[in-house]
Coordinates of C-alpha atoms and ligand atoms in Angstrom, one line a residue:
X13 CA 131.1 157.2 56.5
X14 CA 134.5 156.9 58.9
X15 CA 136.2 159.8 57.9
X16 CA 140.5 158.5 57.5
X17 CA 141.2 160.8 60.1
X18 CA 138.7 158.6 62.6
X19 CA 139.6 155.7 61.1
X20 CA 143.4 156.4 61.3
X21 CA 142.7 157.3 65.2
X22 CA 140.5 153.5 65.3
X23 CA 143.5 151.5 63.5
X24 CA 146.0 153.2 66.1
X25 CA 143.8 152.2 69.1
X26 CA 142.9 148.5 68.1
X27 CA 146.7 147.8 66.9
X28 CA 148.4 149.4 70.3
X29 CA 145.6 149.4 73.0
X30 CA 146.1 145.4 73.6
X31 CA 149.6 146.0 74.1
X32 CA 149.4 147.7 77.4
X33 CA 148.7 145.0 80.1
X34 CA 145.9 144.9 82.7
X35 CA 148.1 145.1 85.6
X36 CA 149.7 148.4 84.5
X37 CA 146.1 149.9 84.5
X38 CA 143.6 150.6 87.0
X39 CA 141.1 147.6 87.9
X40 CA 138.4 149.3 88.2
X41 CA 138.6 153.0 86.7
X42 CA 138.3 154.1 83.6
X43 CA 141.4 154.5 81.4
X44 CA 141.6 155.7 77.5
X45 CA 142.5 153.0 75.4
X46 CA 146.1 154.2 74.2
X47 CA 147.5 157.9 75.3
X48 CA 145.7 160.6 77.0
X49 CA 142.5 161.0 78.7
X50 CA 141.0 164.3 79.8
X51 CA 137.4 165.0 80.5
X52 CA 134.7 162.7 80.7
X53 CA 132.0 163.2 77.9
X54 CA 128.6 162.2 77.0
X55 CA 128.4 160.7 80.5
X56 CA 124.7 158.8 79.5
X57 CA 122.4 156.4 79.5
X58 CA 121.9 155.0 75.6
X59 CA 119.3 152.0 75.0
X60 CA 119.8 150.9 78.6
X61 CA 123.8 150.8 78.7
X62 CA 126.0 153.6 80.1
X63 CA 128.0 155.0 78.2
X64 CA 131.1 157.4 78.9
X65 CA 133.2 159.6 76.3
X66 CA 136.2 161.1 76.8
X67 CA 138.9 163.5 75.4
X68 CA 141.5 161.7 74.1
X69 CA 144.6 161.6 72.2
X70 CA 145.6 158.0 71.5
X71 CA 148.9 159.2 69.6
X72 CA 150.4 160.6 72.9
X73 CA 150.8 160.6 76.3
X74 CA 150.2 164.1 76.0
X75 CA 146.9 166.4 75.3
X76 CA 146.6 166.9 71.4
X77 CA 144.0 166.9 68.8
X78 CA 140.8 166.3 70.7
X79 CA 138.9 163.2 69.5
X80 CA 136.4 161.6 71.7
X81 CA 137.1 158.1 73.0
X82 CA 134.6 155.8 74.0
X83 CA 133.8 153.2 76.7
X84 CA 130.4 151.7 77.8
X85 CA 129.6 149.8 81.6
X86 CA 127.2 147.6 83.1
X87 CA 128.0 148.6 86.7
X88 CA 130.1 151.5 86.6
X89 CA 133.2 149.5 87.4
X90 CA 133.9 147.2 84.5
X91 CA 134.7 149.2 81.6
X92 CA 134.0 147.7 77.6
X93 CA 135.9 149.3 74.9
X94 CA 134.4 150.7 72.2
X95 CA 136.2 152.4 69.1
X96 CA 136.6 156.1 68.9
X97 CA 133.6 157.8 68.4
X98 CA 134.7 161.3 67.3
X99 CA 137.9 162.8 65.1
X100 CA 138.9 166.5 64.4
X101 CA 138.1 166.0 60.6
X102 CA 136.1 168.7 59.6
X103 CA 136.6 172.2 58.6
X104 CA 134.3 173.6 62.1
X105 CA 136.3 171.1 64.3
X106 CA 139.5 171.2 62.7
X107 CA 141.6 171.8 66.0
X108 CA 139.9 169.6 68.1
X109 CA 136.2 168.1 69.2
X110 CA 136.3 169.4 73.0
X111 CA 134.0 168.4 76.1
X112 CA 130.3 168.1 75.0
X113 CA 127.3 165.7 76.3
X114 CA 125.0 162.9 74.9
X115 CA 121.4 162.0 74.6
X116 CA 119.4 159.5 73.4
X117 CA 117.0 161.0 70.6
X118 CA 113.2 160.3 70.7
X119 CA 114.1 158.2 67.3
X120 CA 116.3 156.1 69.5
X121 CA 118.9 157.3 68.3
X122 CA 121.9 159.0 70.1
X123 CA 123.1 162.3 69.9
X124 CA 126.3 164.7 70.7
X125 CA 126.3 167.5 71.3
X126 CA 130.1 169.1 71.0
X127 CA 132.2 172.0 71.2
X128 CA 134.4 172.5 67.8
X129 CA 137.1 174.4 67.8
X130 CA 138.4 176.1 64.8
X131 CA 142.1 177.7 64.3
X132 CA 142.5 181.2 63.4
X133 CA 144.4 184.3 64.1
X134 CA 143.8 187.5 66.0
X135 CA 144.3 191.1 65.2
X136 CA 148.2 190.7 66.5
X137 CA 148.7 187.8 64.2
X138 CA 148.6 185.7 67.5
X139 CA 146.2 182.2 67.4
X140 CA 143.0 182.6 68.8
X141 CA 140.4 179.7 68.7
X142 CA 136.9 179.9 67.8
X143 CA 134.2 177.9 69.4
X144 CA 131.4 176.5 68.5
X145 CA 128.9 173.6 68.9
X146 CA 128.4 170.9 66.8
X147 CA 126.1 167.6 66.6
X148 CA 127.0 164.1 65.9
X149 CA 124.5 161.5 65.8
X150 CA 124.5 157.8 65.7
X151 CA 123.6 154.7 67.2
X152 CA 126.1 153.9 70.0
X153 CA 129.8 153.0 67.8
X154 CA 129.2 155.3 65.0
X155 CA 128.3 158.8 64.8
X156 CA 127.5 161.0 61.5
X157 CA 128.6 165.0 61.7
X158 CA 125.3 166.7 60.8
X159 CA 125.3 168.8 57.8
X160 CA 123.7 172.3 59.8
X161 CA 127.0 172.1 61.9
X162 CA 127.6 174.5 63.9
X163 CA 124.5 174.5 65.0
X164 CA 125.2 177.4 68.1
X165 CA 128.1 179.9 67.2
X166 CA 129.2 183.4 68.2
X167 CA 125.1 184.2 66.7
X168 CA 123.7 182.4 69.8
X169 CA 125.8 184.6 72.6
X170 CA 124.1 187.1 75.0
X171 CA 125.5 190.2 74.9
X172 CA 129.3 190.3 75.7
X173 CA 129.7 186.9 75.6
X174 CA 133.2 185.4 74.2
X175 CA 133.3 183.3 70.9
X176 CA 136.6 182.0 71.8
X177 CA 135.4 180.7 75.2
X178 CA 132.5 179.1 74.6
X179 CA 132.2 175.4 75.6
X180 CA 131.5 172.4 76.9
X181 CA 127.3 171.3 76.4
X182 CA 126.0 169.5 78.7
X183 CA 122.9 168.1 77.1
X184 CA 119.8 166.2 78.8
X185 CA 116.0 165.3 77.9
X186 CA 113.9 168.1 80.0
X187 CA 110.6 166.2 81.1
X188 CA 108.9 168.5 78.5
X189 CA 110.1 166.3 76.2
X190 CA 112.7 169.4 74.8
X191 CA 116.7 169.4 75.0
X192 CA 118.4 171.5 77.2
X193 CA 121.8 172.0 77.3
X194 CA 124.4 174.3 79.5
X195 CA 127.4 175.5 78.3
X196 CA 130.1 177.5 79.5
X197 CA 131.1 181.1 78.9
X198 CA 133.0 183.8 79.4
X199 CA 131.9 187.1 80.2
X200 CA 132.9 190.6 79.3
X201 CA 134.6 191.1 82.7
X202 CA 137.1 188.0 81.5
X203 CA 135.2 185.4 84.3
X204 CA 133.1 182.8 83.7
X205 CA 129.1 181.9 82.8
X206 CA 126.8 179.2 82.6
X207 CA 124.6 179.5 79.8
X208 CA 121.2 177.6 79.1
X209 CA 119.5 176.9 75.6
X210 CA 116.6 175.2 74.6
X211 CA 115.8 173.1 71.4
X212 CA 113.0 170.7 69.8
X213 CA 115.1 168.6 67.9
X214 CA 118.7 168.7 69.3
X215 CA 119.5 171.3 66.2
X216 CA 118.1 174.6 66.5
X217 CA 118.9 175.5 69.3
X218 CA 118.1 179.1 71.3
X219 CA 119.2 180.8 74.5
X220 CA 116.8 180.8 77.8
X221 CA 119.0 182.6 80.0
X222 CA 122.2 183.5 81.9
X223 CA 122.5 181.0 84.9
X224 CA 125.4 182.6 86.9
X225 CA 128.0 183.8 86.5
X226 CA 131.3 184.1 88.6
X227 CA 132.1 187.9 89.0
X228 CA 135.6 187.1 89.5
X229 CA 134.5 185.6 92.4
X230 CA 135.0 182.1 91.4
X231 CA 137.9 181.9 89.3
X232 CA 137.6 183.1 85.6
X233 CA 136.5 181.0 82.6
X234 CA 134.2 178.0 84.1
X235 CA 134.4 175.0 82.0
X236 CA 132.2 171.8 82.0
X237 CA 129.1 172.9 83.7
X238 CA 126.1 170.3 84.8
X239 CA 122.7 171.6 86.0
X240 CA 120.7 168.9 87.6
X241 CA 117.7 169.1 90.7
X242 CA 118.9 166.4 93.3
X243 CA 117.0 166.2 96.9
X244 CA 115.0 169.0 96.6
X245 CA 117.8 172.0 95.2
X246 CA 119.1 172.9 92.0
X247 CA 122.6 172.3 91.5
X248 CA 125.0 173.9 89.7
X249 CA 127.9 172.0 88.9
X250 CA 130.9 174.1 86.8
X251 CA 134.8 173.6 87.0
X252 CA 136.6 176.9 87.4
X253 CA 140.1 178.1 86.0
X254 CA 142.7 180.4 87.5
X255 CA 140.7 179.7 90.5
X256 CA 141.9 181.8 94.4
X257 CA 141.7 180.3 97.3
X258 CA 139.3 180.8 99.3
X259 CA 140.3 179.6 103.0
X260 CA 140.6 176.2 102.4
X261 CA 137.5 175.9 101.0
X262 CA 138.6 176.0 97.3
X263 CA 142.7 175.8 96.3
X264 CA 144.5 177.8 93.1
X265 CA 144.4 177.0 90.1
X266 CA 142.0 174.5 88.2
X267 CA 138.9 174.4 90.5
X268 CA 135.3 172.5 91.0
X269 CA 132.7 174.3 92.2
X270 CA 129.0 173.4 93.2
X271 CA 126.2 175.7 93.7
X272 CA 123.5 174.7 95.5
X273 CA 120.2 177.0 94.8
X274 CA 116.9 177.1 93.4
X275 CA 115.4 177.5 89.8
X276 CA 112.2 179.1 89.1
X277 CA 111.7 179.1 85.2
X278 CA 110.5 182.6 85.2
X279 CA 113.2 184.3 87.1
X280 CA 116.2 181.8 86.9
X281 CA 119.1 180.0 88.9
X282 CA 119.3 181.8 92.7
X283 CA 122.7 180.0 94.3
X284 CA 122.4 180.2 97.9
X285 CA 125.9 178.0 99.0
X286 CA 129.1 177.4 97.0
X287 CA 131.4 174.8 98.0
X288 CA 134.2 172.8 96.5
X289 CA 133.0 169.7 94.4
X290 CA 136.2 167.6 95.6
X291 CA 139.6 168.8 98.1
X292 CA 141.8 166.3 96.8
X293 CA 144.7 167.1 94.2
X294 CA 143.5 165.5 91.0
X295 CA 139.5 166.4 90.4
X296 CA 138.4 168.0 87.4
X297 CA 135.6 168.7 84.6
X298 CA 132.7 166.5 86.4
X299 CA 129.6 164.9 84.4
X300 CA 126.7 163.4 85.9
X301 CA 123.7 161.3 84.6
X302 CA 120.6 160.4 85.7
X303 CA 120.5 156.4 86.5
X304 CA 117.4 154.7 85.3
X305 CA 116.6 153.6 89.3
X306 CA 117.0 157.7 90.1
X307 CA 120.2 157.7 91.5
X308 CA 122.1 160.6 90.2
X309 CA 125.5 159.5 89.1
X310 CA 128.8 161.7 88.9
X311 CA 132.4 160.9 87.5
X312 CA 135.4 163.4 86.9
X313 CA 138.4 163.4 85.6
X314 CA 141.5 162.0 88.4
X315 CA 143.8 164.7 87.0
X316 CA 144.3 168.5 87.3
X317 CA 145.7 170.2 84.6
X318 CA 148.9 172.1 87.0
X319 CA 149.7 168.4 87.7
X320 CA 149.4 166.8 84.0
X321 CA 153.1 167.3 83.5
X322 CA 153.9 164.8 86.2
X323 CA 153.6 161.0 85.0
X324 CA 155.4 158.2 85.4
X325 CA 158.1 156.7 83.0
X326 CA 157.4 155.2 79.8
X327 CA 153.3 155.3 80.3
X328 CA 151.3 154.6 77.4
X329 CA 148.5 155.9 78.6
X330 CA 148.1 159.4 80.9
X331 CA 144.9 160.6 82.8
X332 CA 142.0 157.8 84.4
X333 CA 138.4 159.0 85.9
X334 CA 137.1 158.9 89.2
X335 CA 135.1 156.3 90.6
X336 CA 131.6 157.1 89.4
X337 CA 129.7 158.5 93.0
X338 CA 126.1 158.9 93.8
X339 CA 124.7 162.3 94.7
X340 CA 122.6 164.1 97.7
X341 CA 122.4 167.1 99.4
X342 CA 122.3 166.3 103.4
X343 CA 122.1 169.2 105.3
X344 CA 122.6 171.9 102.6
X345 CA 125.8 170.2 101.3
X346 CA 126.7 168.0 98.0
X347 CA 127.8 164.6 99.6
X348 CA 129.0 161.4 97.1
X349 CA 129.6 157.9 97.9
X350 CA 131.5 155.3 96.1
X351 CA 128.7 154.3 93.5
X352 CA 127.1 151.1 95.3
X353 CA 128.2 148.4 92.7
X354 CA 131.8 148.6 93.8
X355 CA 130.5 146.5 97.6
X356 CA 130.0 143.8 94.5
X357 CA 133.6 143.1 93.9
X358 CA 134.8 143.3 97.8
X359 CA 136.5 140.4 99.2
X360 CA 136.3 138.8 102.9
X361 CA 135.7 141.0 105.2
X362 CA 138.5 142.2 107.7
X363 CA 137.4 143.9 110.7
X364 CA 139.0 145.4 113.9
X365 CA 137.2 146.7 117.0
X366 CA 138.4 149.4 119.4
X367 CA 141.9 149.2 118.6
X368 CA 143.9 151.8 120.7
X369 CA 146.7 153.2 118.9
X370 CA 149.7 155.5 120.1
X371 CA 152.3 155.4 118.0
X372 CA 152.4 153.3 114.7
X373 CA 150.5 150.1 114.2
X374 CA 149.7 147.9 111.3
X375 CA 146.8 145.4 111.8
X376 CA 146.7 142.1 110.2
X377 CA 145.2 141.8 107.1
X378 CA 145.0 145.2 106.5
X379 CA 147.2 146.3 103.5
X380 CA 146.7 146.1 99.7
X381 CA 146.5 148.3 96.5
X382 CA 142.7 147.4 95.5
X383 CA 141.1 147.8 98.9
X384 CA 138.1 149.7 100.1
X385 CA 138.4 150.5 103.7
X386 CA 136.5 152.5 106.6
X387 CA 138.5 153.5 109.3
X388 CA 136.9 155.3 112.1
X389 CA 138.8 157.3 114.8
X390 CA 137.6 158.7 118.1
X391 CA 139.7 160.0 121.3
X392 CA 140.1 157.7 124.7
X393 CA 138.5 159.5 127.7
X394 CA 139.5 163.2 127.9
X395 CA 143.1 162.9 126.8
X396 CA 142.3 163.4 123.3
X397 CA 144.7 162.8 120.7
X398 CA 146.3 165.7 118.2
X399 CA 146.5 164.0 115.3
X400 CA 146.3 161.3 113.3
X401 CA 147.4 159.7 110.1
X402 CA 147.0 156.5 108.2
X403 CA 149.5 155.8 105.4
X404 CA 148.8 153.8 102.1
X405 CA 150.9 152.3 99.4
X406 CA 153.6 152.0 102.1
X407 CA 157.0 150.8 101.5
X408 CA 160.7 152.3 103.3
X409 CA 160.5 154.7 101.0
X410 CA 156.9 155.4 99.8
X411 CA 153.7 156.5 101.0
X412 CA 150.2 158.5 100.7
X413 CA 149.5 159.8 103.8
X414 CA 146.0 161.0 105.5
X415 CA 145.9 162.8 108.3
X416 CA 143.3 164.5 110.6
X417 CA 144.0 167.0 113.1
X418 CA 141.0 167.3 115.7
X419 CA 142.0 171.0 117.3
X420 CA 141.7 172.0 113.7
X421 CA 139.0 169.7 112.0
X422 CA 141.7 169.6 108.7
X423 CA 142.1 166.8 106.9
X424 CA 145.5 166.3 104.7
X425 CA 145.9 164.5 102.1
X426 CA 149.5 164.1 101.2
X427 CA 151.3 161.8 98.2
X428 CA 154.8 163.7 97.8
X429 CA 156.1 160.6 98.3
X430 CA 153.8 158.6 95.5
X431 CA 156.3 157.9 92.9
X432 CA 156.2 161.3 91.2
X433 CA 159.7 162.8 90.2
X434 CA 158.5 166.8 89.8
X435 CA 158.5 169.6 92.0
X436 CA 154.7 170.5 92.3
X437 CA 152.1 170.8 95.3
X438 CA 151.6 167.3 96.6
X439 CA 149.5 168.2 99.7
X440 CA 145.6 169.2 100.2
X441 CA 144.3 170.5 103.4
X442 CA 140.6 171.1 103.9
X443 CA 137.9 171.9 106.7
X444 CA 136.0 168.9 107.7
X445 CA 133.2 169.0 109.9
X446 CA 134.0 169.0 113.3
X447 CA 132.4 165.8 115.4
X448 CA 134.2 165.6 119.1
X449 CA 137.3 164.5 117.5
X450 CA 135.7 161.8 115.8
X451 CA 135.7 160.7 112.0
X452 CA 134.6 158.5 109.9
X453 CA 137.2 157.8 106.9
X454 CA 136.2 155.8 103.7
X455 CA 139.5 154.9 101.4
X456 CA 139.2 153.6 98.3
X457 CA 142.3 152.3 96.3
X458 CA 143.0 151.0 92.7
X459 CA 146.8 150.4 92.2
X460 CA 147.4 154.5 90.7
X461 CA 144.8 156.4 92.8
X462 CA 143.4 156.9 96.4
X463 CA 139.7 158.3 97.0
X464 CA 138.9 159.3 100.4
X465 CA 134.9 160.0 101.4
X466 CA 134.8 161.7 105.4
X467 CA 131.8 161.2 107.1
X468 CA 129.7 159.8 105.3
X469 CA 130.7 161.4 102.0
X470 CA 130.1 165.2 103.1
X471 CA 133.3 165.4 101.2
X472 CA 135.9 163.7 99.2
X473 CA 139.6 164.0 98.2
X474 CA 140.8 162.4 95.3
X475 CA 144.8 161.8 94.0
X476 CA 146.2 160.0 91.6
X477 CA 149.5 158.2 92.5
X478 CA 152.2 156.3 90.7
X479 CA 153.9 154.4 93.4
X480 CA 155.3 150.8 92.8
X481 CA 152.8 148.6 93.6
X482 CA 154.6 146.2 95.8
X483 CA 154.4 149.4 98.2
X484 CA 151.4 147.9 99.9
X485 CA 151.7 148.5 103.3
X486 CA 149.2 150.1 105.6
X487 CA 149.6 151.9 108.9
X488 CA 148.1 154.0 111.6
X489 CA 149.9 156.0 113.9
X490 CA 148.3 159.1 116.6
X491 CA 149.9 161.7 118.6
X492 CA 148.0 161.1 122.1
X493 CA 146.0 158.1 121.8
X494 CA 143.1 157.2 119.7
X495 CA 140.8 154.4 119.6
X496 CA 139.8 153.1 116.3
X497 CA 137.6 150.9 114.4
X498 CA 138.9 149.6 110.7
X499 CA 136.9 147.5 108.3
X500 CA 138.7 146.1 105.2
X501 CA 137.8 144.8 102.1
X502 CA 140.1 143.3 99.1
X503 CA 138.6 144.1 95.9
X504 CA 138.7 142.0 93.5
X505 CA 137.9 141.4 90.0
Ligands
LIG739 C1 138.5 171.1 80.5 C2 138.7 171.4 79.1 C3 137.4 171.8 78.4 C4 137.7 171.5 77.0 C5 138.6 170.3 77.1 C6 139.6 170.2 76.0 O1 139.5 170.2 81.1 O2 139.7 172.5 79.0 O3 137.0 173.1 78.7 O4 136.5 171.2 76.3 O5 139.3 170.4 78.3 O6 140.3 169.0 76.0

């Protein structure tokens, strides 16, 4: 049975969704229907069709009410719309059905597995939310809240664990034919946990272990976890708040982080390397799934919530994902690539050999708003240049800038001039790794966002942008003199 508040939420959607035009969204990333978008959710395969979730509130622009939206893709490009899946509509999820994960059931069916978040008040009369995990199960549109719900509460915590941060399941079939799930935590020193539990059915659930914890080391609460063996390591995948810099390595605020380790099932998680997940601006709460033809797949929210407040006028819909990006570890470090479907939808190829540049140069055939370029950069002979930048969605006024600095090995990535009116950070620095002044820059553009993959994909910088889209120009300019090679593809759908 559609409860009225799901149904209400499906009526909305189907009556206002069609309204908003395919050339004021993305092409090829996914958007909510109507309103906001936060997390990704359920990120799955389900009777052979992927299927992605997300936290949504179709009456807004803004976050509100948590109900879970729901798309499902072929090819991790082209996105079908399906009808909500989830509403806040009962008494355990009252004030929203937060991040959670999705599995498809022995029975064939599928299941959720949810955080529900209930309203209350503390000792000071202040509100104070508590959370708890909850099941849905259905068969791919429709879901039924099961009866038992909660099925993990404030009962199911180790010792000193908080009930009112307690969040986000990440479920998954173990090859023991049990579901495990990790959740997020927080601790009694106020930072965050990931927490693994074990069930037979998907409803009585019970706690293995602790599998780290932050210390304060790693910002405080760690939302949206993911815990996945990829390439011969166990990773640990979680997304930090209140987050300090560390170097460059990891930037205030909302964070990603990714632990690389081992697992031993007798003694646990042991992380041996932490490094940012992505250095960009807008990154956030990543899910990944295992792909049928063992490619593991990840996807993240293009937001960050400091930067939420900044949209452009009279949206009706707020937050997109990332392009979905196959995992590995290459030399003790979490690399992605663009998932490999998106070659599918390039356009004739433009190329340019050994093009010297000093000063600014545009090339032609090389500009666009759906475009998936490599550009790579090396010195001329020993007089090496200082820096250089490329800018994207270029007009007099506008434009995303990328620039590398050899003497440093930073990359920036820059969009204060990306047709955003507020006054927050627009600018990302990182480390890359240093190769004789050399790089290797992949840039992938669809009309509100730029992805950049260095090297390979040994890291990636993500921002979402709002510029005009007849700001299409592309440029590259040095300081010195640099010799480049660019290859260009239109994308097209
Ligand atoms: C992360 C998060 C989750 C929570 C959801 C609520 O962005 O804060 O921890 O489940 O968003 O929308």
């Amino acid at each position: 049975m559609t409860s009225d508040i799901l149904q209400k939420a499906r009526d909305f959607e189907a009556q206002y969704g069609p309204h908003i035009p395919d050339s004021e969204r993305p092409a090829f990333h996914a958007t909510p229907t109507i309103g906001w978008m936060n997390d990704p959710n359920g990120f799955s395969f389900y009777k052979g069709e992927c299927h992605l979730f997300y936290q949504y509130h179709p009456y807004s622009v803004e976050w509100g009410p948590m109900h879970w939206g729901h798309l499902k893709t072929r090819d991790f490009i082209r996105w079908e719309r399906l009808p909500a899946a989830l509403a806040p509509d009962e008494r355990y999820d009252a004030a929203g059905c937060f991040s959670g994960g999705a599995v498809e059931l022995e029975d064939g069916r599928q299941m959720l597995l949810y955080t529900g978040v209930q309203r209350g008040h503390n000792a000071e009369g202040f509100i104070q939310d508590i959370q708890t995990q909850c099941v849905a199960i259905g068969d791919g549109v429709d879901y039924v809240k099961q009866a038992g719900n909660p099925v993990l509460d404030a009962a199911s915590l180790p010792e000193g664990g908080s009930a009112i941060d307690f969040r986000d399941p990440k479920v998954w079939r173990g090859e023991d034919g049990r579901y495990y799930a990790v959740i997020g935590n927080r601790t009694e020193d106020g930072s965050g946990a990931v927490l693994l539990y074990r069930s037979a059915d998907g409803l009585e659930w019970e706690l293995v272990r602790t599998l780290d914890r932050s210390h304060n080391q790693y910002g405080r609460m760690w939302e949206c976890p993911d815990f996945f063996r990829l390439d011969g390591k166990q990773v640990l995948l979680a997304s930090p708040q209140d987050m300090t810099p560390i170097g460059l390595e990891f930037h205030a605020g909302n964070g990603t982080v990714c632990l690389l380790g081992s697992y031993d099932p007798d003694t646990g998680f042991t992380r041996e390397r932490a490094q940012a997940i992505d250095y960009g601006l807008d990154f956030y709460a990543p899910q990944t799934l295992l792909a049928p033809d063992g490619r593991r797949i990840m996807i993240g929210w293009m937001q960050n919530w400091s930067t939420v407040n900044a949209k452009p006028f009279h949206c009706r819909w707020f937050g997109q994902m990332s392009l979905p990006r196959e995992l590995s570890v290459r030399d003790g470090r979490l690399c992605q690539t663009p998932v490999r479907e998106l070659e599918r939808y390039r356009g004739e190829r433009v190329s340019h050999r050994n093009i010297p540049v000093c000063g600014e140069v545009d090339l032609p055939g090389v500009r666009g708003r759906l475009v998936d370029m490599t550009v790579t950069v090396r010195p001329i002979g020993q007089n090496s240049y200082r820096w250089f930048r490329i800018r994207v969605a270029k007009d007099g006024e506008h434009d995303t800038i990328i620039r590398y600095k050899p003497d440093e090995s930073t990359l920036k990535i820059d969009r204060t001039r990306s047709g955003l009116h507020h006054d927050i950070v627009h600018t990302r620095s990182f480390f890359v790794r240093p190769r004789d002044g050399e790089i290797e820059l992949r840039i992938v553009m669809d009309r509100f966002s730029v992805e950049v993959f260095v090297n390979g994909g040994e890291q990636a910088a993500s921002a979402a942008i709002y510029t005009d889209q007849s700001a299409s120009a592309i440029t590259f300019e040095a300081g010195g003199s640099a010799l480049m090679d660019v290859d260009k593809y239109e994308l097209i759908f």
